[in-house]
Amino acid sequence: MKDRDKRQSIIDACLRMNALGINQGTSGNISIRYGDGLLITPTSTPYETMRPEQIVHMGLDGSHDPAQRPSSEWRFHRDILKARPDVKAVVHAHPTYCTALAIMGMEIPPVHYMVACAGGDTIRCAPYATFGTQELSDHAVRALEGRLACLLAHHGMITTGPSLAKAMWLAVEVETLARQYHASLQLGKPPLLSKEEIEKVRVHMAGYGHAEG
Ligand code: 13P
């Protein structure tokens, strides 16, 4: 894919994120690994008017064209891509059900076998820290250990993946799981699948359409 096509693919994913209802306004941001660095959405820019040349090319040291303004969350995008060679794309959004659980400081437990898509038996909720800070980034990297997704307390969620398409697919899936968990909580205390069953599903998925790789 050419440079311009990669930049456009980020804008297309942003527009899709809002069309799918998993994000509102400009509260999300997206990055993809690019050479030794990353391409990331600019801050506070409506996706409808975002142009490929506004996507910021950043080094892993945070350097970028000073005329450009990267997403305020560039630290966690950069730090996740730095810490995780398996990750090629990072999606951050404020989907309603994920955010509702995150407001309550709740993780998503193994209420459904699809929790395994995020790499383990829970989707953790990272502790709260102010948006755009190194503290938030450190919490996010920790919550993502051995996982492809996490919630952020009082904030939203992050999904990652070996491609932007897979990170986007997982964002929709994690919001669906959050809705299902929220719905089941209305009926009582949801019974959980065992750690062993989630691990079995994870291995099973590797040879199925929900493969992570
Ligand atoms: P940006 O517009 O700077 O990407 O910030 C939105 C956001 O999600 C802050 O958490």
CSV table of C-alpha atoms and ligand atoms in Angstrom, one decimal:
chain,number,residue,atom,x,y,z
A,1,MET,CA,0.0,0.0,0.0
A,2,LYS,CA,1.3,3.5,-0.9
A,3,ASP,CA,1.8,6.1,1.8
A,4,ARG,CA,-1.3,8.1,0.7
A,5,ASP,CA,-3.4,4.9,0.7
A,6,LYS,CA,-2.2,4.1,4.2
A,7,ARG,CA,-3.2,7.6,5.4
A,8,GLN,CA,-6.6,7.3,3.7
A,9,SER,CA,-7.1,3.8,5.3
A,10,ILE,CA,-6.8,5.5,8.7
A,11,ILE,CA,-9.4,8.2,7.8
A,12,ASP,CA,-11.7,5.5,6.4
A,13,ALA,CA,-11.5,3.6,9.6
A,14,CYS,CA,-12.3,6.7,11.7
A,15,LEU,CA,-15.4,7.4,9.5
A,16,ARG,CA,-16.4,3.7,9.9
A,17,MET,CA,-15.9,3.9,13.7
A,18,ASN,CA,-18.5,6.7,13.9
A,19,ALA,CA,-20.9,5.2,11.3
A,20,LEU,CA,-20.9,1.9,13.3
A,21,GLY,CA,-21.8,3.9,16.5
A,22,ILE,CA,-18.7,2.8,18.4
A,23,ASN,CA,-17.4,6.4,18.6
A,24,GLN,CA,-18.8,9.9,18.7
A,25,GLY,CA,-17.4,13.1,17.2
A,26,THR,CA,-13.6,13.2,17.4
A,27,SER,CA,-13.2,11.4,20.6
A,28,GLY,CA,-11.3,8.5,19.0
A,29,ASN,CA,-7.9,8.2,17.4
A,30,ILE,CA,-6.1,5.6,15.3
A,31,SER,CA,-2.5,4.7,14.5
A,32,ILE,CA,-0.7,2.2,12.4
A,33,ARG,CA,2.9,1.1,12.4
A,34,TYR,CA,4.8,2.7,9.6
A,35,GLY,CA,8.5,2.0,8.9
A,36,ASP,CA,10.4,2.7,12.1
A,37,GLY,CA,7.5,4.8,13.5
A,38,LEU,CA,3.8,5.3,13.1
A,39,LEU,CA,1.1,7.2,11.3
A,40,ILE,CA,-1.5,8.7,13.7
A,41,THR,CA,-4.6,10.8,13.4
A,42,PRO,CA,-4.3,14.6,14.1
A,43,THR,CA,-5.9,16.0,17.3
A,44,SER,CA,-9.5,17.3,17.4
A,45,THR,CA,-10.1,17.1,13.7
A,46,PRO,CA,-13.5,16.1,12.3
A,47,TYR,CA,-13.1,12.8,10.4
A,48,GLU,CA,-15.3,14.2,7.6
A,49,THR,CA,-12.8,16.9,6.8
A,50,MET,CA,-9.6,15.0,7.6
A,51,ARG,CA,-7.2,14.8,4.7
A,52,PRO,CA,-4.4,12.3,4.2
A,53,GLU,CA,-1.7,14.9,4.5
A,54,GLN,CA,-3.0,15.8,8.0
A,55,ILE,CA,-2.2,12.3,9.3
A,56,VAL,CA,1.0,12.7,11.4
A,57,HIS,CA,4.1,10.7,10.7
A,58,MET,CA,5.8,10.2,14.1
A,59,GLY,CA,9.0,8.5,15.1
A,60,LEU,CA,9.0,6.1,18.1
A,61,ASP,CA,10.8,9.0,20.0
A,62,GLY,CA,7.7,11.1,19.6
A,63,SER,CA,9.3,13.4,16.9
A,64,HIS,CA,7.1,14.7,14.2
A,65,ASP,CA,6.8,17.7,11.8
A,66,PRO,CA,6.3,20.6,14.3
A,67,ALA,CA,3.7,22.1,12.0
A,68,GLN,CA,1.4,19.1,12.7
A,69,ARG,CA,-0.5,18.3,15.8
A,70,PRO,CA,-0.8,14.6,16.6
A,71,SER,CA,-3.6,13.1,18.7
A,72,SER,CA,-3.4,14.0,22.3
A,73,GLU,CA,-3.2,10.2,23.0
A,74,TRP,CA,0.0,9.7,20.9
A,75,ARG,CA,1.9,8.5,23.9
A,76,PHE,CA,-0.2,5.3,24.4
A,77,HIS,CA,-0.3,4.7,20.6
A,78,ARG,CA,3.5,5.1,20.5
A,79,ASP,CA,4.2,3.0,23.7
A,80,ILE,CA,1.9,0.2,22.6
A,81,LEU,CA,3.5,-0.1,19.2
A,82,LYS,CA,6.9,0.1,20.9
A,83,ALA,CA,6.1,-2.6,23.5
A,84,ARG,CA,4.3,-4.9,21.2
A,85,PRO,CA,6.0,-6.1,18.0
A,86,ASP,CA,2.9,-8.2,17.3
A,87,VAL,CA,0.7,-5.0,17.0
A,88,LYS,CA,0.5,-3.1,13.8
A,89,ALA,CA,-2.6,-1.0,14.5
A,90,VAL,CA,-4.1,0.7,17.6
A,91,VAL,CA,-7.7,1.9,17.7
A,92,HIS,CA,-9.0,4.1,20.6
A,93,ALA,CA,-12.7,5.0,20.9
A,94,HIS,CA,-15.4,5.9,23.5
A,95,PRO,CA,-18.1,3.2,22.8
A,96,THR,CA,-21.0,3.6,25.1
A,97,TYR,CA,-21.2,0.2,26.7
A,98,CYS,CA,-17.4,-0.3,27.1
A,99,THR,CA,-17.3,3.2,28.6
A,100,ALA,CA,-20.2,2.5,31.0
A,101,LEU,CA,-18.3,-0.5,32.3
A,102,ALA,CA,-15.1,1.5,32.5
A,103,ILE,CA,-16.9,4.2,34.4
A,104,MET,CA,-17.7,1.6,37.0
A,105,GLY,CA,-14.1,0.3,36.9
A,106,MET,CA,-15.3,-3.1,35.7
A,107,GLU,CA,-13.4,-5.5,33.4
A,108,ILE,CA,-15.2,-7.8,31.0
A,109,PRO,CA,-15.0,-11.3,32.6
A,110,PRO,CA,-15.4,-14.6,30.6
A,111,VAL,CA,-19.2,-14.3,30.2
A,112,HIS,CA,-19.0,-15.3,26.6
A,113,TYR,CA,-16.5,-17.4,24.7
A,114,MET,CA,-15.8,-14.4,22.3
A,115,VAL,CA,-13.8,-12.8,25.2
A,116,ALA,CA,-11.0,-15.1,24.0
A,117,CYS,CA,-10.7,-12.9,20.9
A,118,ALA,CA,-8.9,-10.3,23.0
A,119,GLY,CA,-6.3,-12.9,23.9
A,120,GLY,CA,-7.2,-14.0,27.4
A,121,ASP,CA,-10.0,-14.8,29.9
A,122,THR,CA,-10.7,-11.1,30.8
A,123,ILE,CA,-10.7,-7.8,29.1
A,124,ARG,CA,-9.0,-5.7,31.8
A,125,CYS,CA,-9.9,-2.2,32.8
A,126,ALA,CA,-6.8,0.1,33.2
A,127,PRO,CA,-6.9,2.5,36.2
A,128,TYR,CA,-7.9,6.1,35.5
A,129,ALA,CA,-5.3,8.8,34.6
A,130,THR,CA,-5.8,12.1,32.8
A,131,PHE,CA,-6.1,11.8,29.0
A,132,GLY,CA,-2.9,12.3,27.0
A,133,THR,CA,-0.6,11.6,30.0
A,134,GLN,CA,2.4,9.2,30.3
A,135,GLU,CA,0.6,7.8,33.3
A,136,LEU,CA,-2.4,6.8,31.2
A,137,SER,CA,-0.1,5.3,28.6
A,138,ASP,CA,1.7,3.2,31.3
A,139,HIS,CA,-1.6,1.9,32.6
A,140,ALA,CA,-2.8,1.0,29.1
A,141,VAL,CA,0.4,-0.9,28.2
A,142,ARG,CA,0.1,-2.8,31.4
A,143,ALA,CA,-3.6,-3.6,30.9
A,144,LEU,CA,-2.8,-4.9,27.4
A,145,GLU,CA,-0.1,-7.4,28.6
A,146,GLY,CA,-1.0,-10.7,26.8
A,147,ARG,CA,-4.2,-9.0,25.4
A,148,LEU,CA,-5.3,-7.2,22.3
A,149,ALA,CA,-7.9,-5.0,24.0
A,150,CYS,CA,-8.5,-3.2,27.3
A,151,LEU,CA,-10.9,-0.7,28.8
A,152,LEU,CA,-9.7,2.6,30.3
A,153,ALA,CA,-11.5,3.7,33.5
A,154,HIS,CA,-13.7,6.8,33.1
A,155,HIS,CA,-12.6,7.0,29.5
A,156,GLY,CA,-13.2,4.4,26.8
A,157,MET,CA,-11.4,1.4,25.2
A,158,ILE,CA,-8.4,0.4,23.2
A,159,THR,CA,-8.1,-2.4,20.7
A,160,THR,CA,-5.0,-3.5,18.8
A,161,GLY,CA,-4.3,-6.0,16.1
A,162,PRO,CA,-1.9,-7.3,13.5
A,163,SER,CA,-3.7,-5.1,10.9
A,164,LEU,CA,-6.0,-2.1,11.1
A,165,ALA,CA,-8.9,-4.3,9.7
A,166,LYS,CA,-8.4,-6.7,12.7
A,167,ALA,CA,-8.1,-4.0,15.3
A,168,MET,CA,-11.4,-2.4,13.9
A,169,TRP,CA,-13.1,-5.8,13.9
A,170,LEU,CA,-12.1,-6.3,17.5
A,171,ALA,CA,-13.4,-2.8,18.5
A,172,VAL,CA,-16.8,-3.8,17.2
A,173,GLU,CA,-16.6,-7.2,19.0
A,174,VAL,CA,-15.5,-5.7,22.3
A,175,GLU,CA,-18.3,-3.2,22.3
A,176,THR,CA,-20.7,-6.1,21.5
A,177,LEU,CA,-19.3,-8.1,24.5
A,178,ALA,CA,-19.7,-5.0,26.7
A,179,ARG,CA,-23.4,-4.7,25.6
A,180,GLN,CA,-24.0,-8.4,26.2
A,181,TYR,CA,-22.3,-8.3,29.6
A,182,HIS,CA,-24.3,-5.2,30.5
A,183,ALA,CA,-27.6,-6.9,29.4
A,184,SER,CA,-26.8,-10.1,31.4
A,185,LEU,CA,-26.1,-8.1,34.5
A,186,GLN,CA,-29.7,-6.9,34.4
A,187,LEU,CA,-30.8,-10.5,34.9
A,188,GLY,CA,-28.6,-11.3,37.8
A,189,LYS,CA,-25.0,-12.4,38.5
A,190,PRO,CA,-23.7,-13.9,35.2
A,191,PRO,CA,-22.1,-17.3,35.5
A,192,LEU,CA,-18.6,-17.4,34.0
A,193,LEU,CA,-16.7,-19.7,31.7
A,194,SER,CA,-13.5,-21.2,33.2
A,195,LYS,CA,-10.0,-20.0,32.3
A,196,GLU,CA,-9.4,-23.4,30.8
A,197,GLU,CA,-12.4,-23.2,28.5
A,198,ILE,CA,-11.3,-19.7,27.3
A,199,GLU,CA,-7.8,-21.0,26.6
A,200,LYS,CA,-9.4,-24.0,24.7
A,201,VAL,CA,-11.5,-21.5,22.6
A,202,ARG,CA,-8.4,-19.3,22.0
A,203,VAL,CA,-6.5,-22.3,20.6
A,204,HIS,CA,-9.5,-23.4,18.6
A,205,MET,CA,-9.9,-19.8,17.1
A,206,ALA,CA,-6.4,-19.9,15.8
A,207,GLY,CA,-7.6,-22.3,13.1
A,208,TYR,CA,-10.9,-20.5,12.5
A,209,GLY,CA,-12.1,-17.2,11.0
A,210,HIS,CA,-11.6,-15.3,14.3
A,211,ALA,CA,-7.8,-16.0,14.2
A,212,GLU,CA,-5.8,-13.2,15.7
A,213,GLY,CA,-2.9,-13.4,13.3
B,1,13P,P1,-7.6,13.6,20.1
B,1,13P,O1,-8.7,14.4,19.3
B,1,13P,O2,-6.5,14.5,20.5
B,1,13P,O3,-7.2,12.4,19.3
B,1,13P,O4,-8.3,13.1,21.5
B,1,13P,C1,-9.5,12.5,21.6
B,1,13P,C2,-9.4,11.5,22.8
B,1,13P,O5,-9.9,10.4,22.8
B,1,13P,C3,-8.8,11.9,24.1
B,1,13P,O6,-8.8,10.7,24.9
